[in-house]
PDB file of C-alpha atoms in Angstrom:
ATOM      1  CA  UNK A   1       0.000   0.000   0.000  1.00 54.00           C
ATOM      2  CA  UNK A   2       2.956   2.315   0.654  1.00 61.00           C
ATOM      3  CA  UNK A   3       4.068   1.881  -2.970  1.00 58.00           C
ATOM      4  CA  UNK A   4       0.631   2.978  -4.168  1.00 57.00           C
ATOM      5  CA  UNK A   5       0.778   6.103  -1.995  1.00 63.00           C
ATOM      6  CA  UNK A   6       4.249   6.975  -3.278  1.00 62.00           C
ATOM      7  CA  UNK A   7       3.133   6.398  -6.874  1.00 64.00           C
ATOM      8  CA  UNK A   8       0.057   8.544  -6.309  1.00 64.00           C
ATOM      9  CA  UNK A   9       2.205  11.331  -4.897  1.00 67.00           C
ATOM     10  CA  UNK A  10       4.545  11.185  -7.906  1.00 68.00           C
ATOM     11  CA  UNK A  11       1.573  11.289 -10.296  1.00 65.00           C
ATOM     12  CA  UNK A  12       0.037  14.268  -8.461  1.00 67.00           C
ATOM     13  CA  UNK A  13       3.304  16.220  -8.414  1.00 69.00           C
ATOM     14  CA  UNK A  14       3.876  15.451 -12.098  1.00 70.00           C
ATOM     15  CA  UNK A  15       0.317  16.432 -12.999  1.00 65.00           C
ATOM     16  CA  UNK A  16       0.566  19.671 -10.991  1.00 66.00           C
ATOM     17  CA  UNK A  17       3.844  20.555 -12.656  1.00 68.00           C
ATOM     18  CA  UNK A  18       2.415  19.798 -16.104  1.00 67.00           C
ATOM     19  CA  UNK A  19      -0.614  21.998 -15.423  1.00 65.00           C
ATOM     20  CA  UNK A  20       1.625  24.868 -14.259  1.00 68.00           C
ATOM     21  CA  UNK A  21       3.799  24.554 -17.374  1.00 69.00           C
ATOM     22  CA  UNK A  22       0.751  24.508 -19.661  1.00 68.00           C
ATOM     23  CA  UNK A  23      -0.721  27.572 -17.917  1.00 68.00           C
ATOM     24  CA  UNK A  24       2.497  29.554 -18.317  1.00 73.00           C
ATOM     25  CA  UNK A  25       2.962  28.334 -21.886  1.00 73.00           C
ATOM     26  CA  UNK A  26      -0.605  29.394 -22.697  1.00 80.00           C
ATOM     27  CA  UNK A  27      -0.049  33.003 -21.596  1.00 88.00           C
ATOM     28  CA  UNK A  28       1.640  34.095 -24.859  1.00 91.00           C
ATOM     29  CA  UNK A  29      -1.120  32.401 -26.862  1.00 92.00           C
ATOM     30  CA  UNK A  30      -3.818  34.175 -24.872  1.00 93.00           C
ATOM     31  CA  UNK A  31      -2.086  37.515 -25.359  1.00 95.00           C
ATOM     32  CA  UNK A  32      -1.702  36.774 -29.084  1.00 96.00           C
ATOM     33  CA  UNK A  33      -5.436  36.028 -29.289  1.00 97.00           C
ATOM     34  CA  UNK A  34      -6.236  39.450 -27.861  1.00 97.00           C
ATOM     35  CA  UNK A  35      -3.708  41.244 -30.076  1.00 97.00           C
ATOM     36  CA  UNK A  36      -4.709  39.530 -33.338  1.00 98.00           C
ATOM     37  CA  UNK A  37      -8.415  39.925 -32.597  1.00 97.00           C
ATOM     38  CA  UNK A  38      -7.954  43.637 -31.882  1.00 98.00           C
ATOM     39  CA  UNK A  39      -5.637  44.249 -34.843  1.00 98.00           C
ATOM     40  CA  UNK A  40      -8.023  42.704 -37.384  1.00 98.00           C
ATOM     41  CA  UNK A  41     -11.281  43.609 -35.590  1.00 96.00           C
ATOM     42  CA  UNK A  42     -12.995  45.102 -38.640  1.00 95.00           C
ATOM     43  CA  UNK A  43     -11.471  42.868 -41.295  1.00 96.00           C
ATOM     44  CA  UNK A  44     -13.823  39.890 -41.361  1.00 97.00           C
ATOM     45  CA  UNK A  45     -17.211  40.770 -42.873  1.00 97.00           C
ATOM     46  CA  UNK A  46     -18.044  37.099 -43.434  1.00 97.00           C
ATOM     47  CA  UNK A  47     -18.333  36.746 -39.635  1.00 97.00           C
ATOM     48  CA  UNK A  48     -17.663  39.834 -37.555  1.00 96.00           C
ATOM     49  CA  UNK A  49     -17.690  37.749 -34.346  1.00 98.00           C
ATOM     50  CA  UNK A  50     -14.431  35.916 -35.132  1.00 98.00           C
ATOM     51  CA  UNK A  51     -12.169  38.764 -33.926  1.00 98.00           C
ATOM     52  CA  UNK A  52     -14.480  39.339 -30.955  1.00 98.00           C
ATOM     53  CA  UNK A  53     -14.237  35.615 -30.189  1.00 98.00           C
ATOM     54  CA  UNK A  54     -10.444  35.865 -30.065  1.00 98.00           C
ATOM     55  CA  UNK A  55     -10.435  38.990 -27.891  1.00 98.00           C
ATOM     56  CA  UNK A  56     -12.970  37.666 -25.387  1.00 97.00           C
ATOM     57  CA  UNK A  57     -11.535  34.130 -25.257  1.00 97.00           C
ATOM     58  CA  UNK A  58      -8.010  35.447 -24.691  1.00 96.00           C
ATOM     59  CA  UNK A  59      -9.185  37.875 -21.996  1.00 95.00           C
ATOM     60  CA  UNK A  60     -11.340  35.309 -20.200  1.00 93.00           C
ATOM     61  CA  UNK A  61      -8.530  32.733 -20.284  1.00 91.00           C
ATOM     62  CA  UNK A  62      -6.097  35.261 -18.800  1.00 90.00           C
ATOM     63  CA  UNK A  63      -8.651  36.066 -16.092  1.00 87.00           C
ATOM     64  CA  UNK A  64      -9.107  32.362 -15.364  1.00 85.00           C
ATOM     65  CA  UNK A  65      -5.336  31.875 -15.103  1.00 81.00           C
ATOM     66  CA  UNK A  66      -5.139  34.801 -12.668  1.00 78.00           C
ATOM     67  CA  UNK A  67      -7.853  33.178 -10.550  1.00 75.00           C
ATOM     68  CA  UNK A  68      -5.914  29.904 -10.588  1.00 72.00           C
ATOM     69  CA  UNK A  69      -2.680  31.612  -9.561  1.00 69.00           C
ATOM     70  CA  UNK A  70      -4.517  33.475  -6.817  1.00 62.00           C
ATOM     71  CA  UNK A  71      -5.799  30.219  -5.372  1.00 58.00           C
ATOM     72  CA  UNK A  72      -2.565  28.244  -5.701  1.00 57.00           C
ATOM     73  CA  UNK A  73      -0.041  30.855  -4.632  1.00 57.00           C
ATOM     74  CA  UNK A  74      -1.894  33.651  -2.884  1.00 54.00           C
ATOM     75  CA  UNK A  75      -3.736  31.673  -0.227  1.00 53.00           C
ATOM     76  CA  UNK A  76      -0.897  31.304   2.230  1.00 50.00           C
ATOM     77  CA  UNK A  77      -2.870  28.700   4.168  1.00 46.00           C
ATOM     78  CA  UNK A  78      -2.882  24.934   4.167  1.00 50.00           C
ATOM     79  CA  UNK A  79      -3.330  23.298   0.778  1.00 50.00           C
ATOM     80  CA  UNK A  80      -6.246  21.254   2.129  1.00 49.00           C
ATOM     81  CA  UNK A  81      -8.116  24.381   3.254  1.00 48.00           C
ATOM     82  CA  UNK A  82      -7.994  26.018  -0.171  1.00 53.00           C
ATOM     83  CA  UNK A  83     -11.098  25.735  -2.287  1.00 65.00           C
ATOM     84  CA  UNK A  84     -12.062  26.570  -5.828  1.00 68.00           C
ATOM     85  CA  UNK A  85     -12.677  30.238  -6.499  1.00 72.00           C
ATOM     86  CA  UNK A  86     -16.290  30.782  -7.669  1.00 81.00           C
ATOM     87  CA  UNK A  87     -15.010  33.328 -10.200  1.00 80.00           C
ATOM     88  CA  UNK A  88     -12.846  30.613 -11.705  1.00 80.00           C
ATOM     89  CA  UNK A  89     -15.854  28.306 -12.087  1.00 85.00           C
ATOM     90  CA  UNK A  90     -17.831  31.073 -13.801  1.00 88.00           C
ATOM     91  CA  UNK A  91     -14.863  31.895 -16.058  1.00 88.00           C
ATOM     92  CA  UNK A  92     -14.403  28.236 -17.042  1.00 88.00           C
ATOM     93  CA  UNK A  93     -18.104  27.769 -17.804  1.00 94.00           C
ATOM     94  CA  UNK A  94     -18.115  30.987 -19.808  1.00 95.00           C
ATOM     95  CA  UNK A  95     -15.013  29.840 -21.738  1.00 95.00           C
ATOM     96  CA  UNK A  96     -16.712  26.531 -22.557  1.00 95.00           C
ATOM     97  CA  UNK A  97     -19.842  28.229 -23.904  1.00 97.00           C
ATOM     98  CA  UNK A  98     -17.775  30.849 -25.752  1.00 97.00           C
ATOM     99  CA  UNK A  99     -15.646  28.086 -27.284  1.00 97.00           C
ATOM    100  CA  UNK A 100     -18.785  26.399 -28.652  1.00 97.00           C
ATOM    101  CA  UNK A 101     -19.937  29.668 -30.225  1.00 98.00           C
ATOM    102  CA  UNK A 102     -16.445  30.285 -31.606  1.00 97.00           C
ATOM    103  CA  UNK A 103     -16.545  26.855 -33.248  1.00 97.00           C
ATOM    104  CA  UNK A 104     -19.811  27.770 -34.919  1.00 98.00           C
ATOM    105  CA  UNK A 105     -18.500  31.112 -36.174  1.00 97.00           C
ATOM    106  CA  UNK A 106     -15.219  29.673 -37.447  1.00 97.00           C
ATOM    107  CA  UNK A 107     -16.254  26.338 -38.960  1.00 97.00           C
ATOM    108  CA  UNK A 108     -19.510  27.641 -40.414  1.00 97.00           C
ATOM    109  CA  UNK A 109     -17.488  30.046 -42.560  1.00 95.00           C
ATOM    110  CA  UNK A 110     -14.666  27.684 -43.451  1.00 94.00           C
ATOM    111  CA  UNK A 111     -12.453  28.947 -46.242  1.00 94.00           C
ATOM    112  CA  UNK A 112     -13.672  32.492 -46.602  1.00 97.00           C
ATOM    113  CA  UNK A 113     -12.470  34.722 -49.416  1.00 96.00           C
ATOM    114  CA  UNK A 114      -8.961  35.886 -48.506  1.00 97.00           C
ATOM    115  CA  UNK A 115      -8.319  38.044 -51.587  1.00 96.00           C
ATOM    116  CA  UNK A 116     -11.179  40.530 -52.101  1.00 96.00           C
ATOM    117  CA  UNK A 117     -11.705  42.846 -49.091  1.00 95.00           C
ATOM    118  CA  UNK A 118     -14.864  44.225 -50.743  1.00 95.00           C
ATOM    119  CA  UNK A 119     -16.543  40.803 -50.819  1.00 95.00           C
ATOM    120  CA  UNK A 120     -19.088  39.964 -48.091  1.00 96.00           C
ATOM    121  CA  UNK A 121     -17.383  36.539 -47.911  1.00 97.00           C
ATOM    122  CA  UNK A 122     -13.992  38.113 -47.072  1.00 97.00           C
ATOM    123  CA  UNK A 123     -11.972  37.537 -43.919  1.00 97.00           C
ATOM    124  CA  UNK A 124      -8.368  38.546 -43.390  1.00 97.00           C
ATOM    125  CA  UNK A 125      -6.252  35.434 -43.887  1.00 97.00           C
ATOM    126  CA  UNK A 126      -4.101  35.910 -40.765  1.00 97.00           C
ATOM    127  CA  UNK A 127      -7.139  36.476 -38.562  1.00 97.00           C
ATOM    128  CA  UNK A 128      -9.134  33.541 -39.872  1.00 98.00           C
ATOM    129  CA  UNK A 129      -6.300  31.022 -39.976  1.00 98.00           C
ATOM    130  CA  UNK A 130      -5.109  32.027 -36.505  1.00 98.00           C
ATOM    131  CA  UNK A 131      -8.614  31.557 -35.067  1.00 98.00           C
ATOM    132  CA  UNK A 132      -9.017  28.300 -37.008  1.00 98.00           C
ATOM    133  CA  UNK A 133      -5.751  26.798 -35.755  1.00 97.00           C
ATOM    134  CA  UNK A 134      -6.158  28.018 -32.177  1.00 96.00           C
ATOM    135  CA  UNK A 135      -9.507  26.243 -32.104  1.00 96.00           C
ATOM    136  CA  UNK A 136      -8.046  23.113 -33.704  1.00 96.00           C
ATOM    137  CA  UNK A 137      -5.147  23.151 -31.239  1.00 93.00           C
ATOM    138  CA  UNK A 138      -7.598  22.961 -28.332  1.00 91.00           C
ATOM    139  CA  UNK A 139      -9.016  19.765 -29.835  1.00 94.00           C
ATOM    140  CA  UNK A 140      -5.526  18.362 -30.370  1.00 94.00           C
ATOM    141  CA  UNK A 141      -4.494  19.165 -26.798  1.00 90.00           C
ATOM    142  CA  UNK A 142      -7.735  17.669 -25.458  1.00 90.00           C
ATOM    143  CA  UNK A 143      -7.071  14.481 -27.423  1.00 93.00           C
ATOM    144  CA  UNK A 144      -3.507  14.247 -26.131  1.00 93.00           C
ATOM    145  CA  UNK A 145      -4.671  14.800 -22.557  1.00 89.00           C
ATOM    146  CA  UNK A 146      -7.272  12.036 -22.947  1.00 93.00           C
ATOM    147  CA  UNK A 147      -4.629   9.655 -24.321  1.00 94.00           C
ATOM    148  CA  UNK A 148      -2.282  10.541 -21.436  1.00 90.00           C
ATOM    149  CA  UNK A 149      -5.048   9.957 -18.882  1.00 90.00           C
ATOM    150  CA  UNK A 150      -5.874   6.573 -20.404  1.00 91.00           C
ATOM    151  CA  UNK A 151      -2.216   5.574 -20.311  1.00 91.00           C
ATOM    152  CA  UNK A 152      -1.815   6.828 -16.740  1.00 86.00           C
ATOM    153  CA  UNK A 153      -4.944   4.951 -15.666  1.00 85.00           C
ATOM    154  CA  UNK A 154      -3.710   1.787 -17.325  1.00 90.00           C
ATOM    155  CA  UNK A 155      -0.298   2.092 -15.667  1.00 86.00           C
ATOM    156  CA  UNK A 156      -1.910   2.719 -12.272  1.00 81.00           C
ATOM    157  CA  UNK A 157      -4.169  -0.320 -12.714  1.00 83.00           C
ATOM    158  CA  UNK A 158      -1.215  -2.518 -13.626  1.00 84.00           C
ATOM    159  CA  UNK A 159       0.812  -1.245 -10.660  1.00 80.00           C
ATOM    160  CA  UNK A 160      -2.126  -1.696  -8.291  1.00 77.00           C
ATOM    161  CA  UNK A 161      -2.673  -5.236  -9.534  1.00 77.00           C
ATOM    162  CA  UNK A 162       1.023  -6.091  -8.961  1.00 64.00           C
ATOM    163  CA  UNK A 163       0.894  -4.847  -5.360  1.00 59.00           C
ATOM    164  CA  UNK A 164      -2.153  -6.981  -4.582  1.00 59.00           C
ATOM    165  CA  UNK A 165      -0.664 -10.124  -6.152  1.00 57.00           C
ATOM    166  CA  UNK A 166       0.372 -12.792  -3.665  1.00 62.00           C
ATOM    167  CA  UNK A 167       4.112 -13.218  -3.242  1.00 54.00           C
TER     168      UNK A 167
END
């Protein structure tokens, strides 16, 4: 049983470190979302919500990260006494709903006209492709996380089974 506790501790520390790295790595992306959305705000007549989607998603994600950092590092109390910030829950739910709408706005207008700014089907190529690939990257990351969790669960099950086996 001691081996299982040690393994669980290693998994939790590794998972916590991975989450911290992903949060800090996501900061430049979130800032880029705000900048690109603001820079090309009026350059997508095919769907004027695409730049707004980027601005709001980047801002809400930054806010959510600030809430997370406030809980993890600003509490000063015992780790067990810390709870989830209600603002973080609201921000995460908002981000989920906003992500669904962003998918609709982006994929519904797939391959807009990149060449004629006077066309109602026009969207600036940098803006559209950035929004398209940011959205796709979330699906890729989600898939990789699911694969990792399945592998981690399988490894934990195998290790647990070995500890219970008679010697």
